[in-house]
PDB file of C-alpha atoms in Angstrom:
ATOM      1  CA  UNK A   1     157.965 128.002  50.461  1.00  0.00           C
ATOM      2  CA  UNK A   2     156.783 129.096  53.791  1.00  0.00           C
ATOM      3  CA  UNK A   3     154.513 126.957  56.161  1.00  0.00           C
ATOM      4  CA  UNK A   4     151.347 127.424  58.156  1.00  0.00           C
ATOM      5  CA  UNK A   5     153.238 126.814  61.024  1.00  0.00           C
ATOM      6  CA  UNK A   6     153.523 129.116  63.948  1.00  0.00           C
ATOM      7  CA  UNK A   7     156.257 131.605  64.686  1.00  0.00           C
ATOM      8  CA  UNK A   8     158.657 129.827  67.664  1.00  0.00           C
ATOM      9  CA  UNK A   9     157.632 131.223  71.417  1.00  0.00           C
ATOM     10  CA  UNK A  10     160.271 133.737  72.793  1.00  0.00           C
ATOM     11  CA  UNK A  11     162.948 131.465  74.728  1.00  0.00           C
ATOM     12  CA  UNK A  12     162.646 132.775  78.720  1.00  0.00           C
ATOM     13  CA  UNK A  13     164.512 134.890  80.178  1.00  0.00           C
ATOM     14  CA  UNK A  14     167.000 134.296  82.634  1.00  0.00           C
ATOM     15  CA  UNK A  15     165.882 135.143  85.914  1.00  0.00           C
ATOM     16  CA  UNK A  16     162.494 134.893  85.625  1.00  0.00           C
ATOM     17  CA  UNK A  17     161.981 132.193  88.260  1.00  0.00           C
ATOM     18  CA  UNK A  18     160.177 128.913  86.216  1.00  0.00           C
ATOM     19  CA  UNK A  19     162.053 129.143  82.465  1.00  0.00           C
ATOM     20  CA  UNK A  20     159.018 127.501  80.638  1.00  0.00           C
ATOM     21  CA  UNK A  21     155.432 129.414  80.709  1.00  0.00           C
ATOM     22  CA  UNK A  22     152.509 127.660  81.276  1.00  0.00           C
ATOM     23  CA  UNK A  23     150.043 128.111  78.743  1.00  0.00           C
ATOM     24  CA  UNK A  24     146.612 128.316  79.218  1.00  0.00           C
ATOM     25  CA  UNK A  25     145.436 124.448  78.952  1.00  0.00           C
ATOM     26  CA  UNK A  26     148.445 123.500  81.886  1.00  0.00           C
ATOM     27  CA  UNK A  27     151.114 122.561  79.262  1.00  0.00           C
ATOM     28  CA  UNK A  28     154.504 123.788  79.846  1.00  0.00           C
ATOM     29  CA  UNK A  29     156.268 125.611  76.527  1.00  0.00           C
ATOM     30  CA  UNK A  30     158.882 123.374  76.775  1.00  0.00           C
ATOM     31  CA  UNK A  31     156.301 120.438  75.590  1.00  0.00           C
ATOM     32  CA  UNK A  32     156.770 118.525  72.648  1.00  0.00           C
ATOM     33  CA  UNK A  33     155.429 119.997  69.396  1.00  0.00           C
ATOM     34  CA  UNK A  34     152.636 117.451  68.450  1.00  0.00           C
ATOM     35  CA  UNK A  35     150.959 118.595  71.534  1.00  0.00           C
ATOM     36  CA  UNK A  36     150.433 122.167  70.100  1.00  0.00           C
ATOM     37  CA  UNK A  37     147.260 123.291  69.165  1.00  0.00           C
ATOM     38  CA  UNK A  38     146.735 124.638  65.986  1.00  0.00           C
ATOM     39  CA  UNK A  39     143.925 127.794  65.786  1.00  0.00           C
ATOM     40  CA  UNK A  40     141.223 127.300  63.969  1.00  0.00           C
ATOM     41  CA  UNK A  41     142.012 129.615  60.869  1.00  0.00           C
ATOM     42  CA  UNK A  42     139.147 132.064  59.304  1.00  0.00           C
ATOM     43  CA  UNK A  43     137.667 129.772  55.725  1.00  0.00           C
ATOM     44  CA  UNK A  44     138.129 132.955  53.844  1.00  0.00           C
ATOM     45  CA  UNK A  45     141.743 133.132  54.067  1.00  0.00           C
ATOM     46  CA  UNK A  46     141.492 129.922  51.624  1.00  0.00           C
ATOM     47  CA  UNK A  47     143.937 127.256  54.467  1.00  0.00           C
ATOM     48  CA  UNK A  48     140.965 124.875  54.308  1.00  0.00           C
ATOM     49  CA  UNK A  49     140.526 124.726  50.800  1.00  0.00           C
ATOM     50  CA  UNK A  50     144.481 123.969  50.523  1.00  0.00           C
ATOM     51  CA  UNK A  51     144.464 121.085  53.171  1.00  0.00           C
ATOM     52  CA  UNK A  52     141.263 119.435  51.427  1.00  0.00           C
ATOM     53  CA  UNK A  53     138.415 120.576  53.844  1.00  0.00           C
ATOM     54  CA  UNK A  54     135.420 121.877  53.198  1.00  0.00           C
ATOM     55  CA  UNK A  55     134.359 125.428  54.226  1.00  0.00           C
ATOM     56  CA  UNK A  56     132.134 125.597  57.158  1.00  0.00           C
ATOM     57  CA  UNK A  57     129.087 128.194  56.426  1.00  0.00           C
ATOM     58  CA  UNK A  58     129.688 130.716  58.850  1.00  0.00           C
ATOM     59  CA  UNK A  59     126.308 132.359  61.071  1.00  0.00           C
ATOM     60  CA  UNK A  60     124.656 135.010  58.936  1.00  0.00           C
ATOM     61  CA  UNK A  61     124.325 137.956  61.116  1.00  0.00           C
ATOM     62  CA  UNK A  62     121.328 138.573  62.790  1.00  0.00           C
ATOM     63  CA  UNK A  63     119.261 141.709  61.870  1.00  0.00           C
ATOM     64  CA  UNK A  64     118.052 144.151  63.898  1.00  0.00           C
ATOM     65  CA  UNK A  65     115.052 143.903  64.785  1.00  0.00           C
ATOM     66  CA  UNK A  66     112.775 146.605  63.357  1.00  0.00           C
ATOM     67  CA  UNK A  67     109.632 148.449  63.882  1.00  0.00           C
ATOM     68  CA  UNK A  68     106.199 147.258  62.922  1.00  0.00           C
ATOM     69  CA  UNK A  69     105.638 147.611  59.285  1.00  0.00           C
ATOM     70  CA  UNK A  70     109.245 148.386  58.280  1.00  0.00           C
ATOM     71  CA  UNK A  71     109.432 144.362  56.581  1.00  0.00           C
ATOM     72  CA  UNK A  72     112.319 143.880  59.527  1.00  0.00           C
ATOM     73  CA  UNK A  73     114.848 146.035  58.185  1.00  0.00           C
ATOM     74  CA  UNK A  74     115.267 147.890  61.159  1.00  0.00           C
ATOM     75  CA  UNK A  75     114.709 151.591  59.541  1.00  0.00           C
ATOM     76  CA  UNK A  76     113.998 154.067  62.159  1.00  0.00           C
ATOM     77  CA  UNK A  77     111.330 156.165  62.312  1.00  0.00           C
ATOM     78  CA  UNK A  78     111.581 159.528  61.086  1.00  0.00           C
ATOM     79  CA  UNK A  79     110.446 162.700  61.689  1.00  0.00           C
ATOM     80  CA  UNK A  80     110.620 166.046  59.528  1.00  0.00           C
ATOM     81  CA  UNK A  81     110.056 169.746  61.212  1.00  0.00           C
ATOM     82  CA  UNK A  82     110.276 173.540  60.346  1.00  0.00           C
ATOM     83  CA  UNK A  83     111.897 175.738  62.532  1.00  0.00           C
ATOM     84  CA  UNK A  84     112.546 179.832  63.237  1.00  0.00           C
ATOM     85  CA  UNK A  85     115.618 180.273  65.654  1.00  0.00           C
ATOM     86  CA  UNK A  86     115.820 183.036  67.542  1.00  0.00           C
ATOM     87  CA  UNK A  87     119.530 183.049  69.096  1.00  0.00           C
ATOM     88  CA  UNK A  88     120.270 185.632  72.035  1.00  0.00           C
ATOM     89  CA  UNK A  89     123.198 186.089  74.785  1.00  0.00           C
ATOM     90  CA  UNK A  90     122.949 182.729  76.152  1.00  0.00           C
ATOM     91  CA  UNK A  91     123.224 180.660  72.897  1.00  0.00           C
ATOM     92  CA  UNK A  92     126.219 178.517  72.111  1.00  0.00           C
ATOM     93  CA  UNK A  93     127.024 180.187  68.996  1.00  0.00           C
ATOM     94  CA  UNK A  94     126.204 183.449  68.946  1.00  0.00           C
ATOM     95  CA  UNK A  95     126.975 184.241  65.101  1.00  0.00           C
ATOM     96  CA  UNK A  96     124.611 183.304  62.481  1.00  0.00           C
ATOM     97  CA  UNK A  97     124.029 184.033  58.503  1.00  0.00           C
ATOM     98  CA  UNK A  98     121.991 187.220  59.558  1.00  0.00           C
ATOM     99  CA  UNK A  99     124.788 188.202  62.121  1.00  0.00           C
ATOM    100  CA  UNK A 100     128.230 186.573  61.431  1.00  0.00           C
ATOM    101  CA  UNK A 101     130.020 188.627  64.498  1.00  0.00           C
ATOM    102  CA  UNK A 102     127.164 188.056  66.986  1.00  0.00           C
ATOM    103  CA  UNK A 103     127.107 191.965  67.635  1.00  0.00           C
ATOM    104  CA  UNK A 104     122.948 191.814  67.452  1.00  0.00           C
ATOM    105  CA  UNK A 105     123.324 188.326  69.021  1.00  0.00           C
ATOM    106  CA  UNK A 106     125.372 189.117  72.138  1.00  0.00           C
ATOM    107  CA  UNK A 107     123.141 192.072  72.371  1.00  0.00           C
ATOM    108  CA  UNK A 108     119.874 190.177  72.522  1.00  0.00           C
ATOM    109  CA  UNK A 109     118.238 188.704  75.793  1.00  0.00           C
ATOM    110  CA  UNK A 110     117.006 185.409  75.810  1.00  0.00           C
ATOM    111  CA  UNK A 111     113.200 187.283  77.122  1.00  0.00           C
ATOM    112  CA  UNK A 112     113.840 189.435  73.934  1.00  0.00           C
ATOM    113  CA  UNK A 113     114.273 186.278  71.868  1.00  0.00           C
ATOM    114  CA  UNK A 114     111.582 184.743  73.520  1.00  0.00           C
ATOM    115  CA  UNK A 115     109.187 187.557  72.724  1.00  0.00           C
ATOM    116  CA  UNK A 116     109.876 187.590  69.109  1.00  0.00           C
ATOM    117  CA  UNK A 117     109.345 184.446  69.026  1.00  0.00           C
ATOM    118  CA  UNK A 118     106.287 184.487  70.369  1.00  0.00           C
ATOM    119  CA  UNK A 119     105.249 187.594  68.009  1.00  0.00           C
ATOM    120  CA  UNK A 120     106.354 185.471  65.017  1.00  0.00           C
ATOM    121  CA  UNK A 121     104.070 182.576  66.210  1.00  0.00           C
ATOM    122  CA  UNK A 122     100.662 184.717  66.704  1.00  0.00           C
ATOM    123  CA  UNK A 123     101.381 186.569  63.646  1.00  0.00           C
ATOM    124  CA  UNK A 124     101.875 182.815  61.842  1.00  0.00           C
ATOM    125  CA  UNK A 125      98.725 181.603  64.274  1.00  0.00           C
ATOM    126  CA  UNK A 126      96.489 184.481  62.868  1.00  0.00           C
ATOM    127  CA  UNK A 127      97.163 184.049  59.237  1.00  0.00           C
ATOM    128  CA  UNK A 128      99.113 187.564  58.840  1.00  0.00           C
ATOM    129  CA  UNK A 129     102.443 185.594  58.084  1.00  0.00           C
ATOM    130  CA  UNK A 130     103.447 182.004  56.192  1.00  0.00           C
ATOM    131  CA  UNK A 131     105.581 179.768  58.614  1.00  0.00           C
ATOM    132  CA  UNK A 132     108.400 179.879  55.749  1.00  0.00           C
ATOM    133  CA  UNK A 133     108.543 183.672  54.922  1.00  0.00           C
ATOM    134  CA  UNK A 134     108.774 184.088  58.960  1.00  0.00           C
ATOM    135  CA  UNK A 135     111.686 181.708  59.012  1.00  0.00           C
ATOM    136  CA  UNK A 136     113.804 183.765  55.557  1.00  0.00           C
ATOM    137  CA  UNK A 137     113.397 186.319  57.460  1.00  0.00           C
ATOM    138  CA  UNK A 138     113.848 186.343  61.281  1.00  0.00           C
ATOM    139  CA  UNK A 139     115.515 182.720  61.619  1.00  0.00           C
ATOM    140  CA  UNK A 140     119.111 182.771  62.847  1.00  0.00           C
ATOM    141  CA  UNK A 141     119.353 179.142  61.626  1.00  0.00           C
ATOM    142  CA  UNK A 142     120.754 178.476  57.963  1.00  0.00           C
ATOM    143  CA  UNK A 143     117.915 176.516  57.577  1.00  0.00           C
ATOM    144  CA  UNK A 144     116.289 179.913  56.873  1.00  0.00           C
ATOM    145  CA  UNK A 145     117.028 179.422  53.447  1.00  0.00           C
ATOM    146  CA  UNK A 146     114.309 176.600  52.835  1.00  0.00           C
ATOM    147  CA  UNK A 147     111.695 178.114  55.065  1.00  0.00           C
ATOM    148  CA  UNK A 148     113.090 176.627  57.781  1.00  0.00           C
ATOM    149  CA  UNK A 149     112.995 172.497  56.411  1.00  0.00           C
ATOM    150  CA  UNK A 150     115.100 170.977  58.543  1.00  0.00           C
ATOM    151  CA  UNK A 151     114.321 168.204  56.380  1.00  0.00           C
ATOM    152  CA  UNK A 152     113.844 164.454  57.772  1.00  0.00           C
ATOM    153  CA  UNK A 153     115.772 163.238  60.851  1.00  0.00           C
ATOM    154  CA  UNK A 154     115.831 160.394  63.183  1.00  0.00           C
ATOM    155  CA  UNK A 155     115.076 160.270  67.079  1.00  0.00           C
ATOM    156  CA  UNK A 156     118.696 161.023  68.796  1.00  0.00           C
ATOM    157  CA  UNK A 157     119.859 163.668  66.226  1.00  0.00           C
ATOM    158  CA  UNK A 158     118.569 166.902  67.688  1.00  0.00           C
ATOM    159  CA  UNK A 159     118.872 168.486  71.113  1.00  0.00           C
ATOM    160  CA  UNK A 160     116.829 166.275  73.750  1.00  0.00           C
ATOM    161  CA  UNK A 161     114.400 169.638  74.156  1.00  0.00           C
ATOM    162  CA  UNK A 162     113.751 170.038  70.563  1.00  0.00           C
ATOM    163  CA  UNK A 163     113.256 166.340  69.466  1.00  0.00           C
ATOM    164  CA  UNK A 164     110.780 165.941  72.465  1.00  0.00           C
ATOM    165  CA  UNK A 165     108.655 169.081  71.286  1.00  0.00           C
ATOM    166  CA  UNK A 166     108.459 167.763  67.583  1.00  0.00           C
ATOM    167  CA  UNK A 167     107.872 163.848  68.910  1.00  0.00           C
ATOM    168  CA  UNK A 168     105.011 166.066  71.020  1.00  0.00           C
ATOM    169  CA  UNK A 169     103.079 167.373  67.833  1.00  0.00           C
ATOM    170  CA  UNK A 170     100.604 166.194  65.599  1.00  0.00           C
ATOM    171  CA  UNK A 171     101.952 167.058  61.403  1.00  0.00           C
ATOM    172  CA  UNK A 172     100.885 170.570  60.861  1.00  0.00           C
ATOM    173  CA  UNK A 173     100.966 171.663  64.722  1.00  0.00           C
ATOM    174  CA  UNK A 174     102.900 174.140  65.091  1.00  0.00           C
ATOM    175  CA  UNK A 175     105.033 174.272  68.764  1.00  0.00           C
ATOM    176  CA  UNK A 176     104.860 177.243  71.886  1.00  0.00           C
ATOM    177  CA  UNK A 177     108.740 178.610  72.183  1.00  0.00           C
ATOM    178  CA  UNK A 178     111.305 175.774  72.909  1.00  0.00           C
ATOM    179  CA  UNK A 179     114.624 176.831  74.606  1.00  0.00           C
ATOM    180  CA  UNK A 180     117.755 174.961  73.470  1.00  0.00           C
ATOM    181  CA  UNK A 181     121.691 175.590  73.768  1.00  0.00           C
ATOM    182  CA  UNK A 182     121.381 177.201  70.652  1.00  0.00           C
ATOM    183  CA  UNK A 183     118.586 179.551  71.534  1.00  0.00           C
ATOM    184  CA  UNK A 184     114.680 179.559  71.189  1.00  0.00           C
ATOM    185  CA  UNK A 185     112.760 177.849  68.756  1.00  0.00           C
ATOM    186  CA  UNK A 186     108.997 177.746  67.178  1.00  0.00           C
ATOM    187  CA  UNK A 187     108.916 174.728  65.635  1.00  0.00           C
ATOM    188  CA  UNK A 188     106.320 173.343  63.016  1.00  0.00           C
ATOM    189  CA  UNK A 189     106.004 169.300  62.669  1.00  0.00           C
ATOM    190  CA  UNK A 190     105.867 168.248  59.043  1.00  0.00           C
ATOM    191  CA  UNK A 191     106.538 165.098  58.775  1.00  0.00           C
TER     192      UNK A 191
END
């Protein structure tokens, strides 16, 4: 049967000046063994129960606290946008769905993308073009798909220049061009 005891210290090594260690509470090693501290064991590995004590309730962690009106769960706020992306010479990436070997990319000047950008956003401004059918067809992000939903997302999880422009409009606003690493961006707050 094997005991809760545990496993014997390392003997010292010769030469190492003092042969017993001193442990932390000014004991030396060599001590006797009913002066050895036992740790206090974890109640859910079950020693307690086995030597007739009782388990101790441990401290329930403490929640986060949370935003007003969340009930304390600590949800973060959310925010949901649209977006056309416009990539040029300067992006990170410069492939995309519409241009998977960023020939047109590569080619394109970030003034260029900003211009088209701005095109897209008077046309959408005027009521000559929907946000969404603007995005299928001019966005370079795969978003493009669904209009350009980004769907909901949480403070932190977008580039610091786009999340401030969204955090910046009212739902339904619709944003001037925002540069980013991955190019320029109208962006439309829907959420």
């Amino acid at each position: 049967m094997g005991t809760d005891a545990p496993a014997p210290a390392p003997a010292a090594a010769a030469g190492d000046g003092d042969a017993a260690r001193k442990r932390p509470g000014g004991q030396d090693a060599a001590a006797g063994a009913d002066s050895k501290r036992r740790r206090a064991e974890h109640p859910s590995s079950g020693s307690r129960e086995r030597h007739g004590q009782q388990p101790q309730p441990q401290p329930q962690r403490q929640q986060r606290p949370g935003r007003p009106g969340d009930g304390g769960k600590g949800k973060r706020e959310t925010m949901r946008a649209s977006h056309i992306l416009i990539k040029h010479e300067g992006s990170r990436r410069k492939a995309s769905w519409r241009d998977p070997d960023g020939v047109a990319i590569s080619a394109t000047t970030r003034d260029d993308a900003a211009d088209l950008a701005r095109a897209l956003r008077d046309q959408i401004a005027a009521g000559e073009l929907q946000f969404d059918a603007a995005a299928r067809d001019n966005s370079d992000c795969n978003s493009a798909k669904r209009g350009g939903d980004l769907g909901p997302f949480e403070k932190g999880k977008m580039q610091k220049p786009f999340e401030k422009a969204v955090i910046a409009l009212k739902v339904g606003d619709m944003s001037d061009v925002v540069d980013t690493e991955s190019g320029v961006h109208i962006i439309l707050r829907t959420g």
